[in-house]
Short mmCIF file of C-alpha atoms in Angstrom, two decimals:
data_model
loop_
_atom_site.label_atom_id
_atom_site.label_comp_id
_atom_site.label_asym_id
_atom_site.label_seq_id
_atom_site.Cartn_x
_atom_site.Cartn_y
_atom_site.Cartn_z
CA UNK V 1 0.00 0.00 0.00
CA UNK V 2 1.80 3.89 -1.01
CA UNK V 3 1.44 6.77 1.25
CA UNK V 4 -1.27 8.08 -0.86
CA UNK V 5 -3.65 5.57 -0.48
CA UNK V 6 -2.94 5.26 3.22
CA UNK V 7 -3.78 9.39 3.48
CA UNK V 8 -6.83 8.66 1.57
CA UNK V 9 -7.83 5.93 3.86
CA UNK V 10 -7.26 8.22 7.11
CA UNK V 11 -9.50 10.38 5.43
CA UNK V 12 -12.13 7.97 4.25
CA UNK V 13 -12.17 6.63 7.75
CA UNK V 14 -12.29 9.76 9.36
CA UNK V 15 -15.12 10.80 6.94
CA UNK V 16 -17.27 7.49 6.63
CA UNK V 17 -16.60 5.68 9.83
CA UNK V 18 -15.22 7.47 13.04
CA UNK V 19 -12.44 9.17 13.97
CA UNK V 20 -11.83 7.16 16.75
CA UNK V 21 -11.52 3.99 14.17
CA UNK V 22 -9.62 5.26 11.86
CA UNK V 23 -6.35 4.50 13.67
CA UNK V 24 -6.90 1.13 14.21
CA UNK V 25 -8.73 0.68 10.41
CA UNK V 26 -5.40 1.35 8.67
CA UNK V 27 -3.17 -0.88 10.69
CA UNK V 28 -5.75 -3.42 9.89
CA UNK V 29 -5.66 -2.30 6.44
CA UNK V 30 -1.70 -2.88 6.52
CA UNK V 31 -1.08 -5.93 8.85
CA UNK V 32 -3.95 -7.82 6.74
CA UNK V 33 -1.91 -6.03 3.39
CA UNK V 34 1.63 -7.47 4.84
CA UNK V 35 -0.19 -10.95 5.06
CA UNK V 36 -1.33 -11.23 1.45
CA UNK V 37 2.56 -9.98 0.86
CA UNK V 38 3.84 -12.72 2.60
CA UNK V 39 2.17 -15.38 0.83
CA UNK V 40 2.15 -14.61 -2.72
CA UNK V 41 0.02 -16.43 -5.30
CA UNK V 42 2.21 -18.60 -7.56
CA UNK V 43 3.43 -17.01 -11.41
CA UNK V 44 1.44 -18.72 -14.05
CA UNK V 45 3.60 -21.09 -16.02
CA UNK V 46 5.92 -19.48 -19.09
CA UNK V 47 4.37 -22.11 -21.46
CA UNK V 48 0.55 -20.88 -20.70
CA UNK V 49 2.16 -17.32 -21.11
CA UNK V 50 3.49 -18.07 -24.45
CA UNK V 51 0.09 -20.18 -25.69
CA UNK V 52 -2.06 -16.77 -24.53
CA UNK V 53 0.58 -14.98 -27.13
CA UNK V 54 -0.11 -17.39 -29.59
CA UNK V 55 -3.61 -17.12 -29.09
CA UNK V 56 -3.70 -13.46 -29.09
CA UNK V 57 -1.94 -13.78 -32.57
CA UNK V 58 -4.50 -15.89 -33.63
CA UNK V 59 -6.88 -13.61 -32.33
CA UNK V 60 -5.94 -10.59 -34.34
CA UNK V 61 -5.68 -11.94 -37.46
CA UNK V 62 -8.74 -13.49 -37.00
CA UNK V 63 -10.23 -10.06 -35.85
CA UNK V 64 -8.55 -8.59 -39.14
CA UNK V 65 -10.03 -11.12 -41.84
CA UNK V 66 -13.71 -10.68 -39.76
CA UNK V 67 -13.38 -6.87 -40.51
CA UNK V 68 -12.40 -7.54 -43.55
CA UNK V 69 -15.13 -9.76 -44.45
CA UNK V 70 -17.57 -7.74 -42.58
CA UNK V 71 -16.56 -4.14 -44.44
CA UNK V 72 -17.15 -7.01 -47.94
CA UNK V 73 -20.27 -7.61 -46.95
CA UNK V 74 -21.40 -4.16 -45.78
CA UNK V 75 -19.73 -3.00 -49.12
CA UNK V 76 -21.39 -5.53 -51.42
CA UNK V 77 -24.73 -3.61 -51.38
CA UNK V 78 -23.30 -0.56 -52.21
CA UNK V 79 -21.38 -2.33 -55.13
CA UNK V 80 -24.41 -3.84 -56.51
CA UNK V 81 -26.94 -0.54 -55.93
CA UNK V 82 -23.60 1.37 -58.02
CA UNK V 83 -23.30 -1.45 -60.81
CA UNK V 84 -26.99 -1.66 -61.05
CA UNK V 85 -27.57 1.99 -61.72
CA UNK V 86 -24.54 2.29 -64.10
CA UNK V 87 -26.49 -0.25 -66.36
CA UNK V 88 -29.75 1.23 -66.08
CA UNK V 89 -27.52 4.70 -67.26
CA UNK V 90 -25.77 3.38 -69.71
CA UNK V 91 -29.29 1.48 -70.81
CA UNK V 92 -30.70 5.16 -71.05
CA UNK V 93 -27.72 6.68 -72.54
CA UNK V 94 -27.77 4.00 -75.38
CA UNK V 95 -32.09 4.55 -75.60
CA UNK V 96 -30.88 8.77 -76.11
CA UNK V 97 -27.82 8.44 -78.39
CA UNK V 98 -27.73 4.86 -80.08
CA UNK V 99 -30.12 4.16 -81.60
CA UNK V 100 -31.41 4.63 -85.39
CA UNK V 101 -31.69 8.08 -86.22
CA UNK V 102 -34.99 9.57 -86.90
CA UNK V 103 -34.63 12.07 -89.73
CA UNK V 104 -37.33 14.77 -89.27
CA UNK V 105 -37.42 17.80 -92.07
CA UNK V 106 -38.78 21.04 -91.52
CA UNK V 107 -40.62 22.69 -94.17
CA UNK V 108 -38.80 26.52 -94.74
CA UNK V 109 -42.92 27.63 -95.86
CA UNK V 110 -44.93 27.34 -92.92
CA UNK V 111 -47.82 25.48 -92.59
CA UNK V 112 -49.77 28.02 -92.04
CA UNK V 113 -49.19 29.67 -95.62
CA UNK V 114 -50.32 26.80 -97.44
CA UNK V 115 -53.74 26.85 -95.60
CA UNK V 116 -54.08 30.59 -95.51
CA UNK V 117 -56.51 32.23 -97.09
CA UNK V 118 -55.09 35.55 -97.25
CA UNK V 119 -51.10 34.40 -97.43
CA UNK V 120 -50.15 38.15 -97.37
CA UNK V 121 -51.59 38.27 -93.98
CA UNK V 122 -50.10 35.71 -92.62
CA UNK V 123 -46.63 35.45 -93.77
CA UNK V 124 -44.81 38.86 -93.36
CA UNK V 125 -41.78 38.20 -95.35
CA UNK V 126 -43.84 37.17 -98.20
CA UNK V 127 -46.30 40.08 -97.99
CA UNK V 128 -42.79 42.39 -98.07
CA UNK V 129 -42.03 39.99 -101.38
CA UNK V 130 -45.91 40.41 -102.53
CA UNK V 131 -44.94 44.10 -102.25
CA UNK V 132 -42.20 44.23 -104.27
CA UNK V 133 -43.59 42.34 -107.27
CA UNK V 134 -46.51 44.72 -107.19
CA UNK V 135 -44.28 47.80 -107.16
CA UNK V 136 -42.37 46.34 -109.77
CA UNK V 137 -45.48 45.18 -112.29
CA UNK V 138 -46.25 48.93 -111.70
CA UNK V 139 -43.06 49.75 -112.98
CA UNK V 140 -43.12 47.13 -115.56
CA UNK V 141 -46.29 48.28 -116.45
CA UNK V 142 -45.12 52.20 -116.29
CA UNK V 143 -42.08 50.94 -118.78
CA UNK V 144 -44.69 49.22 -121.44
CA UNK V 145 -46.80 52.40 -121.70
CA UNK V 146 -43.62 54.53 -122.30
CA UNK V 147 -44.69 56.53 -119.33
CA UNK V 148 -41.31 57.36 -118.32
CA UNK V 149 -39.49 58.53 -121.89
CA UNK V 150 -36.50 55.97 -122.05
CA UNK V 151 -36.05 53.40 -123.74
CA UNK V 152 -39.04 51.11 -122.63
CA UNK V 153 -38.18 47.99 -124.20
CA UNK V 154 -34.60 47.23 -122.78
CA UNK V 155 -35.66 48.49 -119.44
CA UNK V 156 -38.67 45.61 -119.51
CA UNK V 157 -36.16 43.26 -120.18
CA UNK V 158 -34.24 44.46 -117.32
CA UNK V 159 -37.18 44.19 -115.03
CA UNK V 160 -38.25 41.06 -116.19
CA UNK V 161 -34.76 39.32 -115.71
CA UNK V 162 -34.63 40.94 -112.25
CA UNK V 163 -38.39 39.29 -111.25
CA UNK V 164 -37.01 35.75 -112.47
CA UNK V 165 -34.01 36.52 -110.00
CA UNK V 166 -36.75 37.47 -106.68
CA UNK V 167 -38.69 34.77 -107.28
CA UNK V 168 -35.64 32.34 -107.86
CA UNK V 169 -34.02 33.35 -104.76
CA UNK V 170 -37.43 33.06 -103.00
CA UNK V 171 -38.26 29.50 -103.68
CA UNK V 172 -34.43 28.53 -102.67
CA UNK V 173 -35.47 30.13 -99.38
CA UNK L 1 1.29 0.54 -10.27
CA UNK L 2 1.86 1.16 -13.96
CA UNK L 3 2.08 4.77 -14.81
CA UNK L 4 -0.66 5.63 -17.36
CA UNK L 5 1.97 7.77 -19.59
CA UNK L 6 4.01 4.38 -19.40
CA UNK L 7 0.69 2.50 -20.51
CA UNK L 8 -0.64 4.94 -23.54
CA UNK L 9 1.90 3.98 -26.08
CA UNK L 10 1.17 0.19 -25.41
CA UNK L 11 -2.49 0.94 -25.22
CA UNK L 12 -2.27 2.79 -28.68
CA UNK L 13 -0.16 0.02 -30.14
CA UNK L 14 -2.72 -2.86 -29.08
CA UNK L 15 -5.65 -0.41 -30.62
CA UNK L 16 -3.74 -0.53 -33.79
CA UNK L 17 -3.77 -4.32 -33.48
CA UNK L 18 -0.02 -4.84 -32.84
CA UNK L 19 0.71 -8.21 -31.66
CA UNK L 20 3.83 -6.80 -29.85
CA UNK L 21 2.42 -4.50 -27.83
CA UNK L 22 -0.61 -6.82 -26.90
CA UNK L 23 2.52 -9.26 -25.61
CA UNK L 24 4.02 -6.28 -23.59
CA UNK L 25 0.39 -5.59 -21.43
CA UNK L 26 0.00 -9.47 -20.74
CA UNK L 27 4.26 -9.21 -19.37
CA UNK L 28 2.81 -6.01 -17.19
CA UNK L 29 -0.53 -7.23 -15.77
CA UNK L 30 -0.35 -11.37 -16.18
CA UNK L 31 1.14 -12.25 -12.58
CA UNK L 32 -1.41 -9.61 -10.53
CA UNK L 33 -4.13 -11.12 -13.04
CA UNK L 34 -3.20 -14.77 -12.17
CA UNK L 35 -2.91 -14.05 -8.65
CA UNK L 36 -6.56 -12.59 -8.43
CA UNK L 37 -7.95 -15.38 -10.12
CA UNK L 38 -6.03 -17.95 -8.30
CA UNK L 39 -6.65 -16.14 -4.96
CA UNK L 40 -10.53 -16.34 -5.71
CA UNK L 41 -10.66 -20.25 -7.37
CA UNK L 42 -7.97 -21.82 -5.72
CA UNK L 43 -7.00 -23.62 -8.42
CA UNK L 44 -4.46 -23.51 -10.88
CA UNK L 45 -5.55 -25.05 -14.20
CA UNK L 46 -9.06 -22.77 -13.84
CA UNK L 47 -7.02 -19.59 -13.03
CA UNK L 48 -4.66 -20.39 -16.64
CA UNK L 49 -8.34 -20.88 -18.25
CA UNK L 50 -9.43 -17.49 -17.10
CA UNK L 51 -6.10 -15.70 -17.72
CA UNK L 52 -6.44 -16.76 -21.18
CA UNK L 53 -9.55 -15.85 -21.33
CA UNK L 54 -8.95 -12.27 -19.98
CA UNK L 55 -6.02 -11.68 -22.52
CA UNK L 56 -7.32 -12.92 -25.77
CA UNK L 57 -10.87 -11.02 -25.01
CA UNK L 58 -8.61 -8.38 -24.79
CA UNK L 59 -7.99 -7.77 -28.39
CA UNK L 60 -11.83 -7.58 -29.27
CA UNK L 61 -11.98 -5.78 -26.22
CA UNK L 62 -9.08 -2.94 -26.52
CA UNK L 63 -10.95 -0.34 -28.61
CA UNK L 64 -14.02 0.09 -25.91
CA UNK L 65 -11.22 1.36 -23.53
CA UNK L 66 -11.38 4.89 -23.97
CA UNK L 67 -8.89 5.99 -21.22
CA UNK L 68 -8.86 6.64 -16.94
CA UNK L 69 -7.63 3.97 -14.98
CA UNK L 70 -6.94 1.04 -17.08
CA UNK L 71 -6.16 -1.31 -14.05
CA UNK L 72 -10.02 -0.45 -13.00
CA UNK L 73 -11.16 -0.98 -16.78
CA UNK L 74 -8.46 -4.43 -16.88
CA UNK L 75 -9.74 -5.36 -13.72
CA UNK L 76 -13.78 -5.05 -14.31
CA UNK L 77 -13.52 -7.32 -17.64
CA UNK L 78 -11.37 -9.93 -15.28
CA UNK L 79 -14.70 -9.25 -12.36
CA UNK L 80 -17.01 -10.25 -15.12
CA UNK L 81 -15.22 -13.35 -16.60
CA UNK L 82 -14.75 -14.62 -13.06
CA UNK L 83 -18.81 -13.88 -11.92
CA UNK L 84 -19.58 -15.46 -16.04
CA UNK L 85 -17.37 -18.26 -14.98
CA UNK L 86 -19.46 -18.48 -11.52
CA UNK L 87 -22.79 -18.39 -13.15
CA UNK L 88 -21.70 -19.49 -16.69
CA UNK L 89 -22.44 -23.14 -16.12
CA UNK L 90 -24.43 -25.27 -13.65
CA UNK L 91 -21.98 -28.35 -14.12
CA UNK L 92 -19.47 -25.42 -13.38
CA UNK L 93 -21.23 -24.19 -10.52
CA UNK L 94 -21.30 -27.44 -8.94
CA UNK L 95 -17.81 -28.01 -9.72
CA UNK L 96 -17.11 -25.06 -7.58
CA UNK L 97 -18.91 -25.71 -4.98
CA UNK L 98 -17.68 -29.24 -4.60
CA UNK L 99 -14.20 -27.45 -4.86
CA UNK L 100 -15.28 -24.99 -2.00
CA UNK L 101 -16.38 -28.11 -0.17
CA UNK L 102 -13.29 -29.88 -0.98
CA UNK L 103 -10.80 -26.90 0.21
CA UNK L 104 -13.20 -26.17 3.89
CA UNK L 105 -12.85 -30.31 4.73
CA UNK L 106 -8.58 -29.75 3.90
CA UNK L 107 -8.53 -26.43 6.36
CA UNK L 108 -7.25 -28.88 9.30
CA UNK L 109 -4.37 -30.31 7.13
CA UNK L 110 -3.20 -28.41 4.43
CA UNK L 111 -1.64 -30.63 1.32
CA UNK L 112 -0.63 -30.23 -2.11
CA UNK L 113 -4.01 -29.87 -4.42
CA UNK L 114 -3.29 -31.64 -7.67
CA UNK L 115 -2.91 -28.27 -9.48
CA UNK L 116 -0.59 -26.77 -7.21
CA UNK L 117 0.30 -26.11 -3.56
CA UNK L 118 -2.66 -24.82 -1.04
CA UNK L 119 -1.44 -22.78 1.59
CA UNK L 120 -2.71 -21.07 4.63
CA UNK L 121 -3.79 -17.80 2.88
CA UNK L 122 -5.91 -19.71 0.33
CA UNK L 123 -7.28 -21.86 3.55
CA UNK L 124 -8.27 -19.34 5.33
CA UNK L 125 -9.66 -17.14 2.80
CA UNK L 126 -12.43 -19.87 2.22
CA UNK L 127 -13.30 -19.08 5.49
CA UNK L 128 -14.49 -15.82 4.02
CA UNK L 129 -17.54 -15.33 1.94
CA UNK L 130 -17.41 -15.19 -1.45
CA UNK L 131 -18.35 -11.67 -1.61
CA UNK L 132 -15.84 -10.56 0.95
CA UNK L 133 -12.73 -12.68 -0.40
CA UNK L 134 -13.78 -11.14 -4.25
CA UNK L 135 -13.59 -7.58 -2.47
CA UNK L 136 -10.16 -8.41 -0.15
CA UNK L 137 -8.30 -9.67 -3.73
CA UNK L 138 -9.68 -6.96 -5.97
CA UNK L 139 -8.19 -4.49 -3.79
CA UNK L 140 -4.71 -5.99 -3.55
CA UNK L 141 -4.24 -7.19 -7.20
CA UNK L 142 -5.82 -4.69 -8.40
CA UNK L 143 -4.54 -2.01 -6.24
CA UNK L 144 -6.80 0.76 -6.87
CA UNK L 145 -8.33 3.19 -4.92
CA UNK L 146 -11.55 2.61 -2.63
CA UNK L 147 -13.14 5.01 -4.96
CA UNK L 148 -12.11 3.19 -8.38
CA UNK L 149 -13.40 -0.76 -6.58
CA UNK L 150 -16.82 1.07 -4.93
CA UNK L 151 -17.09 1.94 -8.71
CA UNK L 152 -16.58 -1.47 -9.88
CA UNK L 153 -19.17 -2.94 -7.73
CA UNK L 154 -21.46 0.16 -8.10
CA UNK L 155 -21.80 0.62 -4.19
CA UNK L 156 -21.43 3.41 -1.95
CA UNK L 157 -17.53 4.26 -1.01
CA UNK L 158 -18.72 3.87 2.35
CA UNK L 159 -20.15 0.55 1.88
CA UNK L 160 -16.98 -0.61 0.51
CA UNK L 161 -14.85 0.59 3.18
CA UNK L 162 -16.42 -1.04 5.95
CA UNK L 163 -16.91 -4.07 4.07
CA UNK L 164 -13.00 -4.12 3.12
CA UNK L 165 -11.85 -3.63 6.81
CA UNK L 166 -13.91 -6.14 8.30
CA UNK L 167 -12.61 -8.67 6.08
CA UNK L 168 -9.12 -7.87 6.27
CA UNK L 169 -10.01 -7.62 10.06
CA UNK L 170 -10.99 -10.81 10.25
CA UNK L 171 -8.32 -12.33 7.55
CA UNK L 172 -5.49 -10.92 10.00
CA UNK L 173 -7.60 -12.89 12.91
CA UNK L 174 -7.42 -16.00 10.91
CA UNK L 175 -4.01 -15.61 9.97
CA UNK L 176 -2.40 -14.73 13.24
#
């Protein structure tokens, strides 16, 4: 028993028993001590010392290869969950990019235009194209009646060439 | 007693699973280990049984320790395998009490036991009861404080005092 413990008991006596006791408590505390000093237990055996070292060997790689097989298992889930959705996206992706194309055209007239009734109305670049042909039968028509005193003739021509041009361009869109 | 600074590198070691430093903390703690369990069964072949025990539970054991006294944390797992051992088994049980029997009828003549020598100590402390001799060993094997044991055996401190000195009391009585 150390000095500290045999303050502690004074004062553990002194606290929880009597003060009168506590004297005689501690040298029954250390005669009974000096006893259990005097006849010491025996030493366990060197062999059994070196079998528990074995065994505690054995026990830790056995503890590792449980952990090991225990972070598998709790990993295996996971694993399959990740491997399962990587299909399914790779199933999608190959639904969105590989397979046949579908060609689709687009018409460069509206659909509108060919059910209009009134296509100037409903089709502003070709009521600004409307507009021009009429401004330039006017002037064709001007030209014809030799309304503006030069040569009429070469000037229709002119026109003429120029409408085949518009209305080439506007079919090519 | 082993200073705690002494004891963190080992403890750290046998966290990280090092088979070294597990070897080091049975050298420290295996003869004060043996002696408690010897001192409470009387018998040599079940004290190498629990020591074993005690040691290789260790390793599962090591990470729950999460610092204070590790005598008081050593010496509460080696509390419970002994009361497991006590109330494990009923062939066990009986075993022990035939032992207890056996020891009580050898008080007037002491003799060699087949597993080792009995002497007047381990005599006499069968004249104790079992709560009583549990209480006189945990204190000196284990030498903690009256504090760290009342802990143990969640009881009052005062409980365990008076307890404690009347059986050393009457252990010195016997003896002398």
């Amino acid at each position: 028993m150390n000095g500290q413990n045999e303050e502690n008991l004074k004062e553990l006596f002194e606290r929880l028993i009597s003060t009168e006791e506590a004297e005689s408590g501690i040298e029954d505390f250390v005669k009974a001590e000096r006893i259990l000093q005097q006849y010491p237990a025996p030493e366990p055996d060197e062999e059994l010392i070196t079998a528990i070292k074995s065994d505690i060997v054995e026990a830790i790689r056995h503890r590792r290869e449980h952990s090991f097989r225990r972070l598998a298992y709790r990993m295996a889930p996971v694993a399959a969950v990740l491997m399962i959705l990587a299909a399914v996206s790779v199933r999608l992706f190959e639904k969105d990019g590989g397979g046949p194309a579908i060609i689709t055209y687009a018409s460069i007239i509206p659909a509108s235009v060919w059910d209009s009734e009134n296509i100037a109305a409903d089709d502003a670049d070709l009521a600004v194209l409307t507009a021009e042909i009429d401004e330039l039968e006017g002037e064709v028509l001007t030209l014809e009646l030799g309304e503006n005193g030069g040569n009429g003739r070469s000037a229709v021509t002119e026109l003429e060439m120029e409408l085949v041009e518009i209305n080439s361009d506007f079919w090519e869109g | 007693m082993t200073k705690s600074d002494d004891l963190a590198p080992i403890i750290d070691g046998c966290k990280a699973g090092s088979a070294e430093f597990f070897s080091q903390l049975v050298d420290i703690y295996k003869s004060r280990v043996y002696g408690y369990f010897y001192r409470l069964t009387g018998d040599g072949e079940l004290s190498d049984e629990l020591l074993s025990e005690l040691f290789v539970k260790l390793v599962g054991k090591i990470a729950s320790y999460k610092g204070g006294s590790f005598e008081s944390w050593l010496f509460k797992i080696a509390t419970n395998i002994f009361h497991d051992y006590l109330r494990g088994k009923q062939r066990r049980k009986k075993l022990y009490e035939a032992r207890k029997n056996q020891l009580e009828s050898e008080i007037t003549e002491p003799k060699r036991s087949e597993s080792g020598r009995i002497d007047k100590l381990q005599i006499q402390l069968w004249k104790l009861n079992d709560d009583t001799r549990e209480l006189i060993m945990l204190r000196y094997y284990s030498q903690l404080s009256l504090k760290e044991i009342s802990k143990i055996r969640r009881e009052p401190i005062g409980t365990t005092l008076s307890k404690l000195h009347r059986g050393l009391k009457r252990l010195r009585e016997l003896m002398e």
